[in-house]
PDB file of C-alpha atoms in Angstrom:
ATOM      1  CA  MET A   8      60.184 -61.039  37.945  1.00 49.00           C
ATOM      2  CA  THR A   9      61.692 -62.951  35.289  1.00 52.00           C
ATOM      3  CA  GLN A  10      64.344 -64.450  37.313  1.00 55.00           C
ATOM      4  CA  THR A  11      61.667 -65.583  39.991  1.00 58.00           C
ATOM      5  CA  ARG A  12      59.381 -67.157  36.943  1.00 59.00           C
ATOM      6  CA  ASN A  13      62.629 -68.920  35.684  1.00 69.00           C
ATOM      7  CA  ARG A  14      63.583 -70.378  38.698  1.00 73.00           C
ATOM      8  CA  PRO A  15      61.521 -73.306  38.895  1.00 74.00           C
ATOM      9  CA  ALA A  16      62.112 -74.309  35.355  1.00 77.00           C
ATOM     10  CA  LEU A  17      65.709 -74.207  35.847  1.00 79.00           C
ATOM     11  CA  ILE A  18      65.268 -76.546  39.096  1.00 82.00           C
ATOM     12  CA  ALA A  19      63.346 -78.753  37.107  1.00 82.00           C
ATOM     13  CA  ARG A  20      65.859 -78.911  34.444  1.00 86.00           C
ATOM     14  CA  ILE A  21      68.986 -79.442  36.790  1.00 87.00           C
ATOM     15  CA  LEU A  22      66.958 -82.169  38.706  1.00 90.00           C
ATOM     16  CA  ARG A  23      66.335 -83.884  35.453  1.00 89.00           C
ATOM     17  CA  TRP A  24      69.775 -83.877  34.367  1.00 91.00           C
ATOM     18  CA  VAL A  25      70.585 -85.354  37.786  1.00 90.00           C
ATOM     19  CA  VAL A  26      68.291 -88.242  37.598  1.00 91.00           C
ATOM     20  CA  LEU A  27      69.351 -88.740  34.146  1.00 89.00           C
ATOM     21  CA  GLY A  28      73.012 -88.679  35.068  1.00 89.00           C
ATOM     22  CA  VAL A  29      72.470 -91.392  37.793  1.00 90.00           C
ATOM     23  CA  VAL A  30      70.613 -93.645  35.616  1.00 89.00           C
ATOM     24  CA  ALA A  31      72.968 -93.468  32.774  1.00 86.00           C
ATOM     25  CA  ILE A  32      75.859 -94.280  35.523  1.00 87.00           C
ATOM     26  CA  THR A  33      74.097 -96.916  37.057  1.00 87.00           C
ATOM     27  CA  MET A  34      73.629 -98.658  33.681  1.00 84.00           C
ATOM     28  CA  LEU A  35      77.002 -97.907  32.385  1.00 87.00           C
ATOM     29  CA  ILE A  36      79.070 -99.041  35.497  1.00 88.00           C
ATOM     30  CA  PRO A  37      78.448-103.024  34.754  1.00 86.00           C
ATOM     31  CA  MET A  38      79.495-102.230  31.111  1.00 87.00           C
ATOM     32  CA  TYR A  39      82.543-100.382  32.392  1.00 89.00           C
ATOM     33  CA  THR A  40      83.644-103.253  34.598  1.00 89.00           C
ATOM     34  CA  MET A  41      83.294-105.805  32.133  1.00 88.00           C
ATOM     35  CA  VAL A  42      85.174-103.858  29.362  1.00 88.00           C
ATOM     36  CA  ILE A  43      88.080-102.776  31.639  1.00 90.00           C
ATOM     37  CA  ASN A  44      88.411-106.398  33.511  1.00 88.00           C
ATOM     38  CA  ALA A  45      88.679-108.067  29.762  1.00 89.00           C
ATOM     39  CA  PHE A  46      92.149-106.872  29.836  1.00 90.00           C
ATOM     40  CA  LYS A  47      93.497-107.221  33.232  1.00 89.00           C
ATOM     41  CA  PRO A  48      95.095-110.375  35.191  1.00 89.00           C
ATOM     42  CA  GLN A  49      93.101-112.440  38.019  1.00 86.00           C
ATOM     43  CA  ALA A  50      94.491-110.611  40.903  1.00 86.00           C
ATOM     44  CA  ASP A  51      94.051-106.988  39.357  1.00 87.00           C
ATOM     45  CA  ILE A  52      90.600-107.977  38.832  1.00 86.00           C
ATOM     46  CA  ILE A  53      89.788-109.119  42.232  1.00 85.00           C
ATOM     47  CA  GLU A  54      91.783-106.203  43.908  1.00 86.00           C
ATOM     48  CA  ASN A  55      90.893-103.126  41.831  1.00 85.00           C
ATOM     49  CA  PRO A  56      87.713-104.350  39.771  1.00 84.00           C
ATOM     50  CA  LEU A  57      86.959-100.630  38.902  1.00 84.00           C
ATOM     51  CA  LEU A  58      90.427 -99.572  38.082  1.00 85.00           C
ATOM     52  CA  ILE A  59      93.053-100.046  35.256  1.00 82.00           C
ATOM     53  CA  THR A  60      96.631 -99.352  34.908  1.00 82.00           C
ATOM     54  CA  PRO A  61      98.861 -99.379  31.903  1.00 82.00           C
ATOM     55  CA  GLN A  62     100.512-101.917  33.496  1.00 84.00           C
ATOM     56  CA  SER A  63      97.926-104.348  33.817  1.00 84.00           C
ATOM     57  CA  PHE A  64      96.422-104.019  30.726  1.00 87.00           C
ATOM     58  CA  THR A  65      97.161-106.702  27.963  1.00 88.00           C
ATOM     59  CA  PHE A  66      95.223-107.816  24.904  1.00 88.00           C
ATOM     60  CA  ASP A  67      96.525-111.815  26.006  1.00 89.00           C
ATOM     61  CA  TYR A  68      93.154-112.443  27.473  1.00 87.00           C
ATOM     62  CA  LEU A  69      91.108-111.207  24.725  1.00 86.00           C
ATOM     63  CA  TRP A  70      93.072-113.149  22.276  1.00 89.00           C
ATOM     64  CA  ALA A  71      92.923-116.320  24.637  1.00 85.00           C
ATOM     65  CA  ALA A  72      89.349-116.140  24.386  1.00 83.00           C
ATOM     66  CA  ILE A  73      89.463-115.870  20.684  1.00 84.00           C
ATOM     67  CA  THR A  74      91.378-119.013  20.333  1.00 84.00           C
ATOM     68  CA  SER A  75      89.977-120.899  23.126  1.00 79.00           C
ATOM     69  CA  SER A  76      89.023-124.673  22.242  1.00 76.00           C
ATOM     70  CA  LYS A  77      86.334-124.324  24.748  1.00 73.00           C
ATOM     71  CA  PHE A  78      84.416-121.514  22.933  1.00 77.00           C
ATOM     72  CA  ASN A  79      84.652-121.055  19.264  1.00 82.00           C
ATOM     73  CA  VAL A  80      83.527-117.503  19.094  1.00 83.00           C
ATOM     74  CA  ILE A  81      83.916-117.354  15.191  1.00 83.00           C
ATOM     75  CA  ALA A  82      81.570-120.040  14.387  1.00 87.00           C
ATOM     76  CA  ALA A  83      79.271-118.856  17.357  1.00 88.00           C
ATOM     77  CA  TYR A  84      79.302-115.428  15.517  1.00 90.00           C
ATOM     78  CA  GLY A  85      78.761-117.235  12.174  1.00 91.00           C
ATOM     79  CA  ILE A  86      75.740-119.266  13.739  1.00 92.00           C
ATOM     80  CA  THR A  87      73.829-116.429  15.213  1.00 92.00           C
ATOM     81  CA  LEU A  88      74.434-114.473  12.171  1.00 93.00           C
ATOM     82  CA  LEU A  89      73.221-116.639  10.225  1.00 94.00           C
ATOM     83  CA  PHE A  90      69.659-116.928  12.839  1.00 95.00           C
ATOM     84  CA  VAL A  91      69.553-113.212  12.652  1.00 94.00           C
ATOM     85  CA  VAL A  92      69.184-113.151   8.591  1.00 95.00           C
ATOM     86  CA  LEU A  93      66.815-115.943   8.649  1.00 95.00           C
ATOM     87  CA  VAL A  94      64.593-114.628  11.284  1.00 95.00           C
ATOM     88  CA  ASN A  95      64.305-111.135   9.624  1.00 95.00           C
ATOM     89  CA  VAL A  96      63.704-112.497   6.026  1.00 96.00           C
ATOM     90  CA  CYS A  97      61.097-114.439   7.283  1.00 95.00           C
ATOM     91  CA  CYS A  98      59.417-112.376   9.792  1.00 95.00           C
ATOM     92  CA  ILE A  99      59.138-109.385   7.091  1.00 95.00           C
ATOM     93  CA  ALA A 100      57.983-111.598   4.640  1.00 94.00           C
ATOM     94  CA  LEU A 101      55.418-112.734   6.246  1.00 94.00           C
ATOM     95  CA  ALA A 102      54.382-109.661   8.422  1.00 94.00           C
ATOM     96  CA  ALA A 103      54.545-107.009   5.566  1.00 93.00           C
ATOM     97  CA  PRO A 104      51.465-108.659   3.801  1.00 93.00           C
ATOM     98  CA  VAL A 105      49.460-109.074   6.842  1.00 92.00           C
ATOM     99  CA  ALA A 106      49.922-105.627   8.223  1.00 93.00           C
ATOM    100  CA  TYR A 107      49.181-104.266   4.214  1.00 92.00           C
ATOM    101  CA  VAL A 108      45.625-106.138   4.893  1.00 91.00           C
ATOM    102  CA  ILE A 109      44.991-105.061   8.106  1.00 92.00           C
ATOM    103  CA  ALA A 110      46.052-101.203   7.402  1.00 90.00           C
ATOM    104  CA  ARG A 111      43.804-101.099   4.061  1.00 87.00           C
ATOM    105  CA  GLY A 112      40.859-103.035   5.901  1.00 83.00           C
ATOM    106  CA  ARG A 113      37.934-100.931   7.043  1.00 80.00           C
ATOM    107  CA  SER A 114      36.266-103.718   8.735  1.00 83.00           C
ATOM    108  CA  LYS A 115      35.829-104.802  12.471  1.00 85.00           C
ATOM    109  CA  TRP A 116      37.640-108.128  11.580  1.00 88.00           C
ATOM    110  CA  HIS A 117      40.723-106.230  10.307  1.00 84.00           C
ATOM    111  CA  LEU A 118      40.603-104.500  13.799  1.00 84.00           C
ATOM    112  CA  GLY A 119      40.054-107.922  15.603  1.00 88.00           C
ATOM    113  CA  LEU A 120      43.037-109.335  13.525  1.00 88.00           C
ATOM    114  CA  LEU A 121      45.071-106.617  14.552  1.00 87.00           C
ATOM    115  CA  LEU A 122      44.262-107.043  18.308  1.00 88.00           C
ATOM    116  CA  LEU A 123      44.931-111.069  18.102  1.00 88.00           C
ATOM    117  CA  PHE A 124      48.425-110.152  16.971  1.00 88.00           C
ATOM    118  CA  VAL A 125      49.399-107.326  19.419  1.00 86.00           C
ATOM    119  CA  SER A 126      48.025-109.644  22.040  1.00 86.00           C
ATOM    120  CA  GLY A 127      50.984-111.578  21.667  1.00 82.00           C
ATOM    121  CA  LEU A 128      52.884-108.827  22.906  1.00 82.00           C
ATOM    122  CA  PHE A 129      51.563-109.658  26.280  1.00 84.00           C
ATOM    123  CA  ILE A 130      52.643-112.999  26.510  1.00 81.00           C
ATOM    124  CA  PRO A 131      56.285-113.550  27.698  1.00 79.00           C
ATOM    125  CA  GLY A 132      57.981-115.795  25.418  1.00 74.00           C
ATOM    126  CA  GLN A 133      59.408-118.074  27.939  1.00 74.00           C
ATOM    127  CA  VAL A 134      55.792-118.892  28.996  1.00 79.00           C
ATOM    128  CA  THR A 135      55.163-120.469  25.531  1.00 82.00           C
ATOM    129  CA  LEU A 136      58.396-122.446  25.478  1.00 81.00           C
ATOM    130  CA  ILE A 137      57.149-125.621  26.904  1.00 84.00           C
ATOM    131  CA  PRO A 138      54.089-126.026  24.833  1.00 88.00           C
ATOM    132  CA  VAL A 139      56.323-124.893  21.765  1.00 87.00           C
ATOM    133  CA  VAL A 140      59.021-128.062  22.634  1.00 87.00           C
ATOM    134  CA  PHE A 141      56.044-130.340  22.671  1.00 90.00           C
ATOM    135  CA  VAL A 142      54.781-129.008  19.223  1.00 90.00           C
ATOM    136  CA  LEU A 143      58.218-128.918  17.877  1.00 89.00           C
ATOM    137  CA  ARG A 144      58.961-132.465  18.980  1.00 90.00           C
ATOM    138  CA  VAL A 145      55.858-133.820  17.220  1.00 91.00           C
ATOM    139  CA  LEU A 146      56.864-132.310  14.195  1.00 90.00           C
ATOM    140  CA  GLY A 147      60.355-133.552  14.526  1.00 89.00           C
ATOM    141  CA  LEU A 148      62.001-130.254  14.545  1.00 88.00           C
ATOM    142  CA  ILE A 149      63.126-130.213  17.989  1.00 88.00           C
ATOM    143  CA  ASN A 150      66.966-129.440  18.246  1.00 88.00           C
ATOM    144  CA  THR A 151      66.752-128.466  14.561  1.00 90.00           C
ATOM    145  CA  ILE A 152      67.405-124.833  12.849  1.00 91.00           C
ATOM    146  CA  PRO A 153      64.253-124.898  11.025  1.00 92.00           C
ATOM    147  CA  GLY A 154      62.635-125.408  14.364  1.00 91.00           C
ATOM    148  CA  PHE A 155      64.348-122.492  16.164  1.00 92.00           C
ATOM    149  CA  ILE A 156      63.690-120.351  12.984  1.00 94.00           C
ATOM    150  CA  LEU A 157      60.020-120.881  13.257  1.00 92.00           C
ATOM    151  CA  PHE A 158      59.971-120.357  16.924  1.00 92.00           C
ATOM    152  CA  GLU A 159      61.818-117.107  16.736  1.00 92.00           C
ATOM    153  CA  THR A 160      59.919-115.738  13.578  1.00 93.00           C
ATOM    154  CA  ALA A 161      56.646-116.217  15.358  1.00 90.00           C
ATOM    155  CA  ALA A 162      57.998-114.279  18.499  1.00 90.00           C
ATOM    156  CA  THR A 163      58.774-111.337  16.319  1.00 92.00           C
ATOM    157  CA  LEU A 164      55.494-111.109  14.657  1.00 92.00           C
ATOM    158  CA  PRO A 165      53.344-109.362  16.800  1.00 92.00           C
ATOM    159  CA  VAL A 166      55.588-106.192  17.367  1.00 91.00           C
ATOM    160  CA  THR A 167      56.568-106.270  13.548  1.00 93.00           C
ATOM    161  CA  ILE A 168      52.743-106.454  12.496  1.00 93.00           C
ATOM    162  CA  PHE A 169      52.262-103.668  15.169  1.00 91.00           C
ATOM    163  CA  LEU A 170      54.628-101.327  13.669  1.00 90.00           C
ATOM    164  CA  PHE A 171      54.323-101.987  10.028  1.00 92.00           C
ATOM    165  CA  THR A 172      50.602-101.489  10.601  1.00 91.00           C
ATOM    166  CA  ALA A 173      50.901 -98.043  12.269  1.00 89.00           C
ATOM    167  CA  TYR A 174      53.110 -96.928   9.117  1.00 90.00           C
ATOM    168  CA  LEU A 175      51.149 -98.300   6.414  1.00 90.00           C
ATOM    169  CA  ARG A 176      48.102 -96.234   7.861  1.00 87.00           C
ATOM    170  CA  SER A 177      50.006 -93.177   7.265  1.00 86.00           C
ATOM    171  CA  VAL A 178      50.739 -94.060   3.690  1.00 86.00           C
ATOM    172  CA  PRO A 179      48.227 -92.302   1.210  1.00 85.00           C
ATOM    173  CA  ARG A 180      45.892 -94.810  -0.713  1.00 84.00           C
ATOM    174  CA  ASP A 181      46.527 -92.818  -3.747  1.00 85.00           C
ATOM    175  CA  ILE A 182      49.324 -95.059  -4.338  1.00 85.00           C
ATOM    176  CA  ASP A 183      47.096 -98.175  -4.666  1.00 82.00           C
ATOM    177  CA  GLU A 184      45.002 -96.290  -6.600  1.00 82.00           C
ATOM    178  CA  ALA A 185      47.723 -95.428  -9.070  1.00 84.00           C
ATOM    179  CA  ALA A 186      49.302 -98.654  -9.083  1.00 82.00           C
ATOM    180  CA  ALA A 187      45.931-100.201  -9.924  1.00 82.00           C
ATOM    181  CA  LEU A 188      45.338 -97.830 -12.676  1.00 81.00           C
ATOM    182  CA  ASP A 189      48.376 -99.026 -14.197  1.00 80.00           C
ATOM    183  CA  GLY A 190      47.160-102.426 -14.182  1.00 80.00           C
ATOM    184  CA  ALA A 191      48.967-104.007 -11.034  1.00 79.00           C
ATOM    185  CA  GLY A 192      47.284-106.211  -8.755  1.00 81.00           C
ATOM    186  CA  PRO A 193      47.375-105.758  -4.753  1.00 82.00           C
ATOM    187  CA  ILE A 194      50.254-108.176  -4.607  1.00 85.00           C
ATOM    188  CA  ARG A 195      52.223-106.424  -7.290  1.00 87.00           C
ATOM    189  CA  ALA A 196      51.518-102.970  -6.043  1.00 86.00           C
ATOM    190  CA  PHE A 197      52.312-103.880  -2.415  1.00 88.00           C
ATOM    191  CA  TRP A 198      55.772-105.085  -3.118  1.00 88.00           C
ATOM    192  CA  SER A 199      56.429-102.792  -6.088  1.00 87.00           C
ATOM    193  CA  CYS A 200      55.001 -99.498  -4.836  1.00 87.00           C
ATOM    194  CA  ILE A 201      54.257 -99.595  -1.009  1.00 90.00           C
ATOM    195  CA  PHE A 202      56.934-101.918   0.734  1.00 91.00           C
ATOM    196  CA  PRO A 203      59.962 -99.491  -0.945  1.00 89.00           C
ATOM    197  CA  ILE A 204      58.505 -96.638   0.997  1.00 89.00           C
ATOM    198  CA  MET A 205      58.457 -98.986   4.426  1.00 89.00           C
ATOM    199  CA  ARG A 206      62.237 -98.654   4.547  1.00 88.00           C
ATOM    200  CA  PRO A 207      62.499 -96.701   7.535  1.00 86.00           C
ATOM    201  CA  VAL A 208      60.328 -99.211   9.675  1.00 89.00           C
ATOM    202  CA  VAL A 209      61.489-101.913   8.035  1.00 91.00           C
ATOM    203  CA  ALA A 210      64.962-100.737   9.543  1.00 88.00           C
ATOM    204  CA  THR A 211      63.667-100.197  13.038  1.00 88.00           C
ATOM    205  CA  ILE A 212      62.470-103.742  12.962  1.00 91.00           C
ATOM    206  CA  VAL A 213      65.636-105.396  11.469  1.00 91.00           C
ATOM    207  CA  VAL A 214      67.614-103.517  14.529  1.00 89.00           C
ATOM    208  CA  LEU A 215      64.999-104.703  17.271  1.00 88.00           C
ATOM    209  CA  ASN A 216      64.995-108.264  15.839  1.00 91.00           C
ATOM    210  CA  SER A 217      68.525-108.658  15.383  1.00 91.00           C
ATOM    211  CA  ILE A 218      69.145-107.532  18.963  1.00 89.00           C
ATOM    212  CA  GLY A 219      66.760-109.840  20.066  1.00 90.00           C
ATOM    213  CA  VAL A 220      67.943-112.823  18.610  1.00 92.00           C
ATOM    214  CA  TRP A 221      71.374-112.173  19.235  1.00 90.00           C
ATOM    215  CA  ASN A 222      70.754-111.775  22.855  1.00 88.00           C
ATOM    216  CA  ASP A 223      68.331-114.622  23.191  1.00 89.00           C
ATOM    217  CA  PHE A 224      69.723-117.163  25.635  1.00 87.00           C
ATOM    218  CA  VAL A 225      66.841-119.085  26.786  1.00 87.00           C
ATOM    219  CA  SER A 226      65.098-120.187  23.581  1.00 88.00           C
ATOM    220  CA  PRO A 227      68.180-121.594  21.819  1.00 89.00           C
ATOM    221  CA  GLN A 228      69.291-123.438  25.047  1.00 88.00           C
ATOM    222  CA  ILE A 229      66.104-125.365  25.272  1.00 89.00           C
ATOM    223  CA  ILE A 230      64.832-125.491  21.560  1.00 90.00           C
ATOM    224  CA  LEU A 231      68.172-126.430  20.123  1.00 87.00           C
ATOM    225  CA  GLY A 232      69.746-127.793  23.401  1.00 79.00           C
ATOM    226  CA  PRO A 233      73.120-128.948  24.308  1.00 77.00           C
ATOM    227  CA  SER A 234      72.657-132.481  22.213  1.00 76.00           C
ATOM    228  CA  SER A 235      72.309-130.454  19.095  1.00 77.00           C
ATOM    229  CA  GLY A 236      75.728-129.318  18.975  1.00 80.00           C
ATOM    230  CA  ILE A 237      74.754-125.691  17.604  1.00 84.00           C
ATOM    231  CA  TYR A 238      75.954-123.043  19.691  1.00 86.00           C
ATOM    232  CA  THR A 239      74.843-119.119  19.592  1.00 88.00           C
ATOM    233  CA  VAL A 240      76.987-116.684  21.389  1.00 88.00           C
ATOM    234  CA  THR A 241      74.771-116.556  24.373  1.00 87.00           C
ATOM    235  CA  THR A 242      74.820-120.470  24.890  1.00 86.00           C
ATOM    236  CA  GLY A 243      78.369-120.744  23.720  1.00 82.00           C
ATOM    237  CA  VAL A 244      79.324-118.372  26.092  1.00 82.00           C
ATOM    238  CA  TYR A 245      77.203-120.175  28.789  1.00 81.00           C
ATOM    239  CA  ALA A 246      78.767-123.487  28.067  1.00 77.00           C
ATOM    240  CA  ALA A 247      82.385-121.942  28.065  1.00 73.00           C
ATOM    241  CA  VAL A 248      81.993-119.991  30.966  1.00 72.00           C
ATOM    242  CA  GLY A 249      80.054-121.903  33.040  1.00 65.00           C
ATOM    243  CA  GLN A 250      83.143-124.444  33.755  1.00 62.00           C
ATOM    244  CA  PHE A 251      85.421-121.812  34.575  1.00 59.00           C
ATOM    245  CA  SER A 252      82.992-119.226  36.515  1.00 59.00           C
ATOM    246  CA  THR A 253      86.040-118.279  38.909  1.00 68.00           C
ATOM    247  CA  ASP A 254      88.407-117.516  36.229  1.00 78.00           C
ATOM    248  CA  TYR A 255      87.873-113.923  35.594  1.00 83.00           C
ATOM    249  CA  THR A 256      90.524-113.883  32.810  1.00 83.00           C
ATOM    250  CA  GLN A 257      88.023-115.976  30.776  1.00 83.00           C
ATOM    251  CA  VAL A 258      84.763-114.879  32.170  1.00 83.00           C
ATOM    252  CA  PHE A 259      85.294-110.945  31.307  1.00 86.00           C
ATOM    253  CA  PRO A 260      86.966-111.477  28.005  1.00 86.00           C
ATOM    254  CA  THR A 261      84.388-114.105  26.515  1.00 84.00           C
ATOM    255  CA  LEU A 262      81.230-111.955  27.702  1.00 84.00           C
ATOM    256  CA  LEU A 263      82.827-108.887  26.002  1.00 88.00           C
ATOM    257  CA  LEU A 264      83.241-111.003  22.571  1.00 86.00           C
ATOM    258  CA  ALA A 265      79.730-111.960  22.862  1.00 85.00           C
ATOM    259  CA  VAL A 266      78.136-108.535  23.516  1.00 85.00           C
ATOM    260  CA  LEU A 267      80.631-106.355  21.137  1.00 87.00           C
ATOM    261  CA  PRO A 268      78.782-107.035  18.098  1.00 86.00           C
ATOM    262  CA  ALA A 269      75.480-106.245  19.493  1.00 83.00           C
ATOM    263  CA  MET A 270      76.562-103.134  20.625  1.00 83.00           C
ATOM    264  CA  ALA A 271      78.632-102.125  17.772  1.00 84.00           C
ATOM    265  CA  PHE A 272      75.434-102.485  15.669  1.00 82.00           C
ATOM    266  CA  PHE A 273      72.930-101.064  18.063  1.00 79.00           C
ATOM    267  CA  ILE A 274      75.325 -97.682  18.262  1.00 80.00           C
ATOM    268  CA  ILE A 275      75.697 -97.385  14.495  1.00 81.00           C
ATOM    269  CA  MET A 276      71.780 -98.211  13.820  1.00 76.00           C
ATOM    270  CA  GLN A 277      70.311 -96.654  16.683  1.00 72.00           C
ATOM    271  CA  ARG A 278      69.084 -93.637  14.616  1.00 70.00           C
ATOM    272  CA  HIS A 279      66.915 -95.997  12.371  1.00 66.00           C
ATOM    273  CA  ILE A 280      64.984 -96.949  15.357  1.00 66.00           C
ATOM    274  CA  ILE A 281      63.550 -93.706  16.657  1.00 63.00           C
ATOM    275  CA  GLY A 282      63.453 -92.581  13.112  1.00 62.00           C
ATOM    276  CA  GLY A 283      61.033 -95.613  12.140  1.00 60.00           C
ATOM    277  CA  LEU A 284      59.012 -95.738  15.182  1.00 60.00           C
ATOM    278  CA  VAL A 285      58.075 -91.847  14.482  1.00 59.00           C
ATOM    279  CA  ALA A 286      57.860 -92.156  10.850  1.00 58.00           C
ATOM    280  CA  GLY A 287      54.263 -93.297  11.053  1.00 51.00           C
ATOM    281  CA  ALA A 288      53.217 -90.411  13.362  1.00 49.00           C
ATOM    282  CA  THR A 289      54.993 -87.636  11.279  1.00 47.00           C
ATOM    283  CA  LYS A 290      54.673 -88.743   7.729  1.00 46.00           C
ATOM    284  CA  GLY A 291      51.558 -87.093   5.926  1.00 42.00           C
TER     285      GLY A 291
END
């Protein structure tokens, strides 16, 4: 009788693992193909794209991509990393106080303000690019780093404010009251007492924003533009690979160099994503 009852649960578990395995393989095959073909000559890539042998394995093409005059990967890393840092700093500095006011507010206006920001999650960033280009052109910020930083910061505010607000609502108000008794004003109470407690959700936001800015292609391609001479990793790859789209010994190594830092960063920081997302729900 017990075996009969456990059989549906066992079948469901097997089916779940089969589905997860199929999805994982489907997602990993493109990554696997890109990685192994970054170390192979052109003939082997065309003949055996899913196989690699010790005889065909070489670092020459990867090193050629690193030292290529068509795509300065080190400069692209530096520029993109600068954008990642600036967007994170601006986003957190703006979103944290706003989320604090919304989380501590009790009126319907605070809820309406939250809904206003959250509504930005339903608007694709690409839809707003054309109006943004016109605004930045009027302000004289098109094809400039400040203009790009302003756009990326605005694009990251909705999800940041949403997560910050959800987390702050789980933080006891006793902390605010204790800070007030010690003579701290609202601004000092937030930055000195409340913000240090937000480290889990801040880490989550940093990871999400960093990967989003690193992988963004459309925004820097349109806002910065080739005429600015400023290339991120993605736009630099597009400019370099576009000229040699059939030379796979340049395409695959260049693509690998572009995604490798983001992959490593995500793998190292992935626990902070889940930890920050559930912290507000589990914090008592």
